[in-house]
Each structure stands twice: as structure tokens, then as C-alpha cells.
N, CA and C atoms as an extended XYZ file, in Angstrom:
402
Properties=species:S:1:pos:R:3:atomname:S:1:resname:S:1:resid:I:1 pbc="F F F"
N        83.528       67.473      132.031 N   MET     1
C        82.739       67.826      130.482 CA  MET     1
C        82.256       69.239      130.495 C   MET     1
N        82.679       69.722      129.589 N   THR     2
C        82.265       71.252      129.461 CA  THR     2
C        81.134       71.513      128.473 C   THR     2
N        80.571       72.391      129.054 N   SER     3
C        79.101       72.683      128.076 CA  SER     3
C        79.437       73.561      126.780 C   SER     3
N        78.697       73.532      125.986 N   TRP     4
C        78.845       74.533      124.630 CA  TRP     4
C        78.911       75.862      125.248 C   TRP     4
N        78.247       76.301      126.107 N   ARG     5
C        77.942       77.784      126.713 CA  ARG     5
C        79.289       77.998      127.286 C   ARG     5
N        79.952       77.107      127.835 N   ASP     6
C        81.480       77.391      128.515 CA  ASP     6
C        82.438       77.673      127.428 C   ASP     6
N        82.438       76.826      126.314 N   GLU     7
C        83.139       76.480      125.231 CA  GLU     7
C        83.318       77.986      124.570 C   GLU     7
N        82.090       78.409      124.352 N   ARG     8
C        81.863       79.826      123.674 CA  ARG     8
C        82.123       80.924      124.529 C   ARG     8
N        82.188       80.956      126.004 N   ARG     9
C        82.442       81.776      126.597 CA  ARG     9
C        84.096       81.869      126.784 C   ARG     9
N        84.732       80.848      126.524 N   GLN    10
C        86.219       80.503      126.559 CA  GLN    10
C        86.887       81.231      125.241 C   GLN    10
N        86.116       80.850      123.908 N   ALA    11
C        86.319       81.029      122.523 CA  ALA    11
C        86.323       82.830      122.610 C   ALA    11
N        85.422       83.284      123.329 N   ALA    12
C        85.223       84.823      123.309 CA  ALA    12
C        86.224       85.485      123.588 C   ALA    12
N        86.501       84.866      125.169 N   ALA    13
C        87.548       85.543      125.879 CA  ALA    13
C        89.039       85.468      125.104 C   ALA    13
N        89.419       84.172      124.286 N   GLU    14
C        90.531       84.090      123.691 CA  GLU    14
C        90.821       85.113      122.604 C   GLU    14
N        89.304       85.489      121.931 N   HIS    15
C        89.303       86.148      120.613 CA  HIS    15
C        89.393       87.479      121.073 C   HIS    15
N        89.023       87.879      122.174 N   ALA    16
C        89.197       89.454      123.034 CA  ALA    16
C        90.624       89.774      123.476 C   ALA    16
N        91.045       88.597      123.808 N   ALA    17
C        92.764       88.773      124.360 CA  ALA    17
C        93.411       88.737      122.997 C   ALA    17
N        93.232       88.122      122.166 N   ALA    18
C        93.886       88.274      120.967 CA  ALA    18
C        93.782       89.563      120.084 C   ALA    18
N        92.714       90.078      120.037 N   LEU    19
C        92.246       91.610      119.590 CA  LEU    19
C        93.059       92.672      120.517 C   LEU    19
N        93.104       92.467      121.616 N   GLU    20
C        93.897       93.354      122.615 CA  GLU    20
C        95.255       93.516      122.386 C   GLU    20
N        95.903       92.121      122.169 N   ARG    21
C        97.314       91.948      121.976 CA  ARG    21
C        97.561       92.729      120.781 C   ARG    21
N        96.785       92.400      119.565 N   LYS    22
C        97.101       93.020      118.527 CA  LYS    22
C        96.876       94.546      118.323 C   LYS    22
N        95.906       95.089      118.944 N   LYS    23
C        95.896       96.489      119.239 CA  LYS    23
C        97.170       97.260      119.910 C   LYS    23
N        97.641       96.474      121.038 N   ALA    24
C        98.623       96.886      121.706 CA  ALA    24
C       100.016       96.764      120.902 C   ALA    24
N       100.279       95.914      120.009 N   ALA    25
C       101.268       95.871      119.048 CA  ALA    25
C       101.291       97.015      117.999 C   ALA    25
N        99.871       97.263      117.547 N   GLU    26
C       100.042       98.515      116.544 CA  GLU    26
C       100.039       99.736      117.427 C   GLU    26
N        99.699       99.784      118.460 N   THR    27
C        99.895      101.148      119.153 CA  THR    27
C       101.382      101.636      119.490 C   THR    27
N       102.213      100.179      119.840 N   ALA    28
C       103.360      100.584      119.799 CA  ALA    28
C       104.157      100.669      118.897 C   ALA    28
N       103.689      100.289      117.576 N   GLN    29
C       104.226      100.729      116.270 CA  GLN    29
C       104.063      102.125      115.871 C   GLN    29
N       102.777      102.513      116.281 N   ALA    30
C       102.427      103.901      115.892 CA  ALA    30
C       103.216      105.033      116.650 C   ALA    30
N       103.388      104.610      118.175 N   ARG    31
C       104.161      105.317      118.881 CA  ARG    31
C       105.605      105.612      118.473 C   ARG    31
N       106.093      104.401      117.956 N   LYS    32
C       107.555      104.428      117.662 CA  LYS    32
C       107.471      105.426      116.389 C   LYS    32
N       106.548      105.421      115.491 N   LEU    33
C       106.618      106.416      114.564 CA  LEU    33
C       106.404      107.983      114.633 C   LEU    33
N       105.346      107.926      116.012 N   LEU    34
C       105.341      109.515      116.483 CA  LEU    34
C       106.935      109.683      117.060 C   LEU    34
N       107.444      109.036      117.611 N   ALA    35
C       108.775      109.433      118.205 CA  ALA    35
C       109.845      109.842      117.158 C   ALA    35
N       109.867      108.938      116.318 N   GLU    36
C       110.741      109.061      114.987 CA  GLU    36
C       110.479      110.595      114.410 C   GLU    36
N       109.011      110.663      114.161 N   PHE    37
C       108.599      111.867      113.638 CA  PHE    37
C       108.961      113.406      114.250 C   PHE    37
N       108.782      113.189      115.799 N   VAL    38
C       109.448      114.294      116.604 CA  VAL    38
C       110.771      114.436      116.518 C   VAL    38
N       111.373      113.313      116.504 N   ALA    39
C       112.897      113.476      116.486 CA  ALA    39
C       113.374      114.171      115.271 C   ALA    39
N       112.754      113.814      113.891 N   GLN    40
C       113.233      114.554      112.698 CA  GLN    40
C       112.669      115.925      112.692 C   GLN    40
N       111.571      116.280      113.464 N   LEU    41
C       111.322      117.812      113.195 CA  LEU    41
C       112.258      118.650      114.173 C   LEU    41
N       112.679      117.874      115.156 N   ARG    42
C       113.777      118.368      116.048 CA  ARG    42
C       115.041      118.970      115.174 C   ARG    42
N       115.645      117.661      114.407 N   GLU    43
C       116.849      117.652      113.615 CA  GLU    43
C       116.710      118.942      112.987 C   GLU    43
N       115.569      119.009      112.261 N   ARG    44
C       115.338      120.119      111.092 CA  ARG    44
C       115.174      121.346      111.832 C   ARG    44
N       115.052      121.509      113.076 N   GLY    45
C       114.814      122.740      113.679 CA  GLY    45
C       113.616      123.543      113.650 C   GLY    45
N       112.528      122.354      113.296 N   VAL    46
C       111.001      123.061      113.107 CA  VAL    46
C       110.527      122.980      114.694 C   VAL    46
N       110.249      124.240      114.950 N   GLU    47
C       109.857      124.753      116.338 CA  GLU    47
C       108.419      124.162      116.962 C   GLU    47
N       108.094      123.534      117.961 N   PRO    48
C       106.749      123.642      118.261 CA  PRO    48
C       106.077      124.579      118.405 C   PRO    48
N       104.683      124.382      118.374 N   GLU    49
C       103.899      125.688      118.505 CA  GLU    49
C       102.784      125.330      119.690 C   GLU    49
N       102.198      126.220      120.043 N   PRO    50
C       101.078      126.137      121.160 CA  PRO    50
C        99.987      125.375      120.261 C   PRO    50
N        99.231      124.591      120.739 N   LEU    51
C        98.283      123.728      120.210 CA  LEU    51
C        96.864      124.207      120.773 C   LEU    51
N        95.960      124.314      119.808 N   ARG    52
C        94.444      124.714      120.222 CA  ARG    52
C        93.673      123.391      119.617 C   ARG    52
N        92.727      123.519      120.557 N   ALA    53
C        91.626      122.220      120.374 CA  ALA    53
C        90.427      123.090      119.166 C   ALA    53
N        90.090      122.364      118.411 N   GLN    54
C        89.007      122.619      117.535 CA  GLN    54
C        87.682      122.499      117.872 C   GLN    54
N        86.911      123.390      117.902 N   VAL    55
C        85.591      122.975      118.488 CA  VAL    55
C        84.872      122.367      117.042 C   VAL    55
N        84.128      121.250      117.521 N   VAL    56
C        83.415      120.440      116.172 CA  VAL    56
C        82.524      121.061      115.722 C   VAL    56
N        82.550      121.101      114.509 N   GLY    57
C        81.355      121.737      113.522 CA  GLY    57
C        81.339      122.914      113.525 C   GLY    57
N        82.812      123.789      113.684 N   SER    58
C        82.728      125.293      113.938 CA  SER    58
C        84.122      125.542      113.662 C   SER    58
N        84.353      126.984      113.524 N   SER    59
C        85.852      127.295      113.152 CA  SER    59
C        86.451      127.862      114.467 C   SER    59
N        85.848      127.765      115.673 N   ALA    60
C        86.402      128.387      116.676 CA  ALA    60
C        87.252      127.282      117.292 C   ALA    60
N        88.281      127.801      118.366 N   SER    61
C        89.110      126.683      118.940 CA  SER    61
C        89.563      127.256      120.313 C   SER    61
N        89.801      126.643      121.097 N   TYR    62
C        90.221      126.677      122.605 CA  TYR    62
C        91.649      126.539      122.987 C   TYR    62
N        92.035      127.170      123.843 N   ARG    63
C        93.443      127.196      124.044 CA  ARG    63
C        93.544      125.661      125.057 C   ARG    63
N        94.954      125.303      124.841 N   THR    64
C        95.039      124.217      125.801 CA  THR    64
C        96.540      124.494      126.480 C   THR    64
N        96.883      123.390      127.010 N   THR    65
C        98.459      123.689      127.811 CA  THR    65
C        99.540      123.004      126.875 C   THR    65
N        99.220      122.453      125.672 N   LEU    66
C        99.922      121.626      124.910 CA  LEU    66
C       100.868      122.413      123.936 C   LEU    66
N       102.021      121.881      123.727 N   THR    67
C       102.939      122.265      122.654 CA  THR    67
C       103.252      121.431      121.905 C   THR    67
N       103.285      121.667      120.603 N   GLY    68
C       103.574      120.447      119.569 CA  GLY    68
C       103.381      120.817      118.097 C   GLY    68
N       102.868      119.777      117.239 N   TRP    69
C       103.006      119.954      116.009 CA  TRP    69
C       101.517      119.255      115.386 C   TRP    69
N       100.881      120.079      114.781 N   TYR    70
C        99.584      119.644      113.841 CA  TYR    70
C       100.040      118.604      112.876 C   TYR    70
N        99.270      117.595      112.736 N   LEU    71
C        99.351      116.766      111.638 CA  LEU    71
C        98.966      116.666      110.543 C   LEU    71
N        97.482      117.300      110.788 N   ARG    72
C        96.899      117.742      109.636 CA  ARG    72
C        96.317      119.157      109.340 C   ARG    72
N        95.988      119.407      108.024 N   LYS    73
C        96.049      120.965      107.617 CA  LYS    73
C        94.866      121.377      108.732 C   LYS    73
N        93.612      120.855      109.007 N   ASN    74
C        92.487      121.197      109.641 CA  ASN    74
C        92.790      121.374      111.112 C   ASN    74
N        93.843      120.937      111.391 N   ARG    75
C        94.449      121.078      112.926 CA  ARG    75
C        93.745      120.028      113.839 C   ARG    75
N        93.097      119.010      113.443 N   SER    76
C        92.225      118.089      114.018 CA  SER    76
C        93.399      116.910      114.710 C   SER    76
N        94.505      116.843      114.402 N   LEU    77
C        95.261      115.925      114.975 CA  LEU    77
C        96.636      116.557      115.240 C   LEU    77
N        97.319      116.167      116.307 N   ALA    78
C        98.533      116.758      116.616 CA  ALA    78
C        99.321      115.766      117.444 C   ALA    78
N       100.712      115.859      117.608 N   VAL    79
C       101.535      115.424      118.302 CA  VAL    79
C       102.482      116.324      119.305 C   VAL    79
N       102.359      116.053      120.606 N   ASP    80
C       103.081      117.201      121.208 CA  ASP    80
C       104.618      116.724      121.523 C   ASP    80
N       105.347      117.453      122.088 N   VAL    81
C       106.846      117.485      122.140 CA  VAL    81
C       107.174      116.079      122.873 C   VAL    81
N       106.557      115.239      123.578 N   ASP    82
C       106.737      114.217      124.292 CA  ASP    82
C       106.342      113.101      123.310 C   ASP    82
N       105.762      113.430      122.001 N   GLY    83
C       105.613      112.342      121.138 CA  GLY    83
C       103.963      111.839      121.211 C   GLY    83
N       103.246      112.343      122.236 N   ASN    84
C       102.016      111.909      122.595 CA  ASN    84
C       100.963      112.310      121.437 C   ASN    84
N       100.058      111.754      121.331 N   PHE    85
C        99.054      111.845      120.150 CA  PHE    85
C        97.916      112.368      120.504 C   PHE    85
N        97.207      113.256      119.642 N   TYR    86
C        96.101      114.105      120.279 CA  TYR    86
C        94.881      114.208      119.242 C   TYR    86
N        93.923      113.893      119.664 N   ILE    87
C        92.611      114.386      118.692 CA  ILE    87
C        92.071      115.517      119.356 C   ILE    87
N        92.266      116.809      118.322 N   LEU    88
C        91.720      117.900      118.861 CA  LEU    88
C        90.489      118.439      118.628 C   LEU    88
N        89.263      117.569      118.396 N   GLY    89
C        88.068      117.992      118.353 CA  GLY    89
C        87.336      117.981      119.947 C   GLY    89
N        86.767      119.184      120.206 N   VAL    90
C        85.975      119.118      121.397 CA  VAL    90
C        84.598      120.010      121.376 C   VAL    90
N        83.664      119.576      122.221 N   PRO    91
C        82.377      120.265      121.878 CA  PRO    91
C        82.450      121.518      122.510 C   PRO    91
N        81.401      122.433      122.109 N   ALA    92
C        81.400      124.061      122.271 CA  ALA    92
C        81.245      123.899      123.871 C   ALA    92
N        81.911      125.006      124.423 N   SER    93
C        81.489      125.214      125.994 CA  SER    93
C        81.975      126.649      126.235 C   SER    93
N        81.288      127.363      126.954 N   LEU    94
C        81.513      128.678      127.653 CA  LEU    94
C        82.632      128.720      128.268 C   LEU    94
N        82.572      127.633      129.320 N   LYS    95
C        83.780      127.665      130.452 CA  LYS    95
C        84.917      127.423      129.475 C   LYS    95
N        85.265      126.565      128.635 N   SER    96
C        86.368      126.301      127.731 CA  SER    96
C        86.741      127.311      127.213 C   SER    96
N        85.972      128.151      126.478 N   ARG    97
C        86.146      129.373      125.763 CA  ARG    97
C        86.888      130.361      126.590 C   ARG    97
N        86.357      130.496      128.004 N   VAL    98
C        87.346      131.376      129.065 CA  VAL    98
C        88.367      130.556      129.469 C   VAL    98
N        88.449      129.424      130.131 N   ALA    99
C        89.488      128.868      130.886 CA  ALA    99
C        90.307      127.719      130.002 C   ALA    99
N        89.972      127.707      128.644 N   GLY   100
C        90.990      126.696      128.075 CA  GLY   100
C        90.184      125.376      128.473 C   GLY   100
N        91.044      124.510      127.448 N   VAL   101
C        90.608      123.052      127.626 CA  VAL   101
C        91.553      122.287      127.846 C   VAL   101
N        91.240      120.960      128.730 N   GLN   102
C        92.294      119.823      128.914 CA  GLN   102
C        91.988      118.908      127.879 C   GLN   102
N        92.910      118.770      126.945 N   VAL   103
C        92.764      117.407      126.041 CA  VAL   103
C        93.837      116.343      126.458 C   VAL   103
N        93.076      115.011      126.571 N   ARG   104
C        94.000      113.824      126.824 CA  ARG   104
C        94.642      113.062      125.701 C   ARG   104
N        95.649      112.545      126.067 N   PRO   105
C        96.424      111.838      124.894 CA  PRO   105
C        95.459      110.549      124.486 C   PRO   105
N        95.700      110.137      123.254 N   SER   106
C        94.904      109.152      122.820 CA  SER   106
C        95.929      107.934      122.197 C   SER   106
N        95.668      106.567      122.264 N   ASP   107
C        96.467      105.909      121.753 CA  ASP   107
C        96.472      106.201      120.131 C   ASP   107
N        97.718      106.048      119.577 N   PRO   108
C        98.029      106.542      118.014 CA  PRO   108
C        97.497      105.326      117.071 C   PRO   108
N        96.632      105.515      116.161 N   PRO   109
C        96.372      104.282      115.406 CA  PRO   109
C        97.263      104.197      114.125 C   PRO   109
N        97.647      103.139      113.850 N   LEU   110
C        98.434      102.929      112.468 CA  LEU   110
C        97.702      103.400      111.157 C   LEU   110
N        96.314      103.518      111.021 N   VAL   111
C        95.453      104.139      110.113 CA  VAL   111
C        94.586      105.068      110.689 C   VAL   111
N        94.939      106.529      110.210 N   VAL   112
C        94.329      107.522      110.913 CA  VAL   112
C        93.161      107.750      110.136 C   VAL   112
N        91.978      107.791      110.757 N   GLY   113
C        90.453      107.756      110.182 CA  GLY   113
C        89.854      106.872      109.735 C   GLY   113
N        90.477      105.564      110.107 N   GLN   114
C        89.784      104.502      109.600 CA  GLN   114
C        88.453      104.378      109.764 C   GLN   114
N        87.933      103.825      108.731 N   GLY   115
C        86.193      103.855      108.958 CA  GLY   115
C        85.608      105.140      108.540 C   GLY   115
N        86.187      105.941      108.293 N   ALA   116
C        85.841      107.228      107.966 CA  ALA   116
C        85.399      107.413      106.349 C   ALA   116
N        84.980      108.524      105.888 N   ARG   117
C        84.379      108.439      104.346 CA  ARG   117
C        85.687      108.090      103.538 C   ARG   117
N        85.258      107.822      102.491 N   ASP   118
C        86.546      107.482      101.362 CA  ASP   118
C        87.634      108.767      101.136 C   ASP   118
N        88.743      108.367      101.160 N   GLY   119
C        89.649      109.717      100.972 CA  GLY   119
C        89.911      110.019      102.489 C   GLY   119
N        89.487      109.864      103.439 N   GLU   120
C        89.727      110.379      104.574 CA  GLU   120
C        90.687      109.793      105.549 C   GLU   120
N        90.841      108.450      105.416 N   SER   121
C        91.654      107.476      106.238 CA  SER   121
C        93.058      107.549      105.418 C   SER   121
N        94.138      107.567      106.126 N   MET   122
C        95.477      107.368      105.748 CA  MET   122
C        96.309      106.603      106.677 C   MET   122
N        97.210      105.644      106.024 N   PRO   123
C        98.148      105.339      107.041 CA  PRO   123
C        99.109      106.393      107.818 C   PRO   123
N        99.211      106.199      109.180 N   LEU   124
C        99.907      107.162      109.876 CA  LEU   124
C       101.319      107.697      109.371 C   LEU   124
N       101.972      106.310      108.982 N   ALA   125
C       103.459      106.680      108.280 CA  ALA   125
C       103.396      107.617      107.252 C   ALA   125
N       102.205      107.404      106.377 N   GLU   126
C       101.987      108.528      105.106 CA  GLU   126
C       101.951      109.711      105.701 C   GLU   126
N       100.978      110.098      106.700 N   LEU   127
C       100.342      111.356      107.146 CA  LEU   127
C       101.659      111.731      107.628 C   LEU   127
N       102.686      111.348      108.290 N   LEU   128
C       103.736      111.829      109.011 CA  LEU   128
C       104.916      112.127      107.957 C   LEU   128
N       105.167      111.471      106.747 N   ARG   129
C       105.570      111.760      105.614 CA  ARG   129
C       105.411      113.010      105.069 C   ARG   129
N       104.205      113.125      104.589 N   LEU   130
C       103.428      114.214      103.928 CA  LEU   130
C       103.738      115.393      104.971 C   LEU   130
N       103.537      115.662      106.184 N   ARG   131
C       103.640      116.343      107.201 CA  ARG   131
C       105.189      116.763      107.437 C   ARG   131
N       106.124      115.897      106.858 N   LEU   132
C       107.531      116.319      107.036 CA  LEU   132
C       107.984      117.134      105.542 C   LEU   132
N       107.384      116.681      104.291 N   GLU   133
C       107.671      117.275      103.295 CA  GLU   133
C       106.661      118.756      103.261 C   GLU   133
N       106.027      119.045      104.008 N   SER   134
C       105.231      120.544      103.968 CA  SER   134
C       106.104      121.504      104.722 C   SER   134
């Protein structure tokens, strides 16, 4: 006979596993959208450019080793030539100003800016479509 506590623990574990599966499926779908986006840019002859990381709350930016395309006009999001998704906001740092900064890829979301203020969230597919039209 299982206790109520064991049943709750099992239910919580099952719920967490379901959420993880959903997130993995959404990430895979978003990665596919980004791969198609990069392929379309290449077909159109749009050259990648060196990407810079924006200092949060400032107009300053730091060098990175990345090459790709910005997804937003404010240069806060980008995709590299391999289809990896980057959030390019970094804290201010004297060392980064001199040596540059390493930015790690993030799992791409299907909705960019989800949970942000009204008007700041947008489906990734729509963001990529708008970027291709610009």
C-alpha cells in the first residue's frame, strides 16, 4: 500500500517528465525553424556578419567569436551560421570590453519574449518571417 506522500511524489515526477518532453519537442521544432531560416538566408545570398553582445541597459556592445544574423533590430537575439540561437544580453565588464565575451547558445523558444511586457512576445516563426522580409 502506498502512502499519500508517495503518490504525490510520483505524480510530481510524472508531471515534471511531461513538461520536459513538451519543452524538448518545442525546442526541436524551433531548431528546425532556425535551420530553415539560415538556409533561406544563404539561398538569398545574405551574408552573415560578426555578432556583438549588447551590454544590458547600455548602448555598449562587446566582441564575440560568433558570426551570424541578428533576429531583432535591437540586436538582442541572433542565430549563428550553424543555426544556434543566442540571447546577446551580457553584463558590463572591463575584461569583456578588452578581450571580448563568450556567449553560449540557448535552447530556442517557439515564442520569443514569452512572459515579457505586452507587445514584446512573438512566435519565433513570425519573427523569422519578418526578418526575411526586411
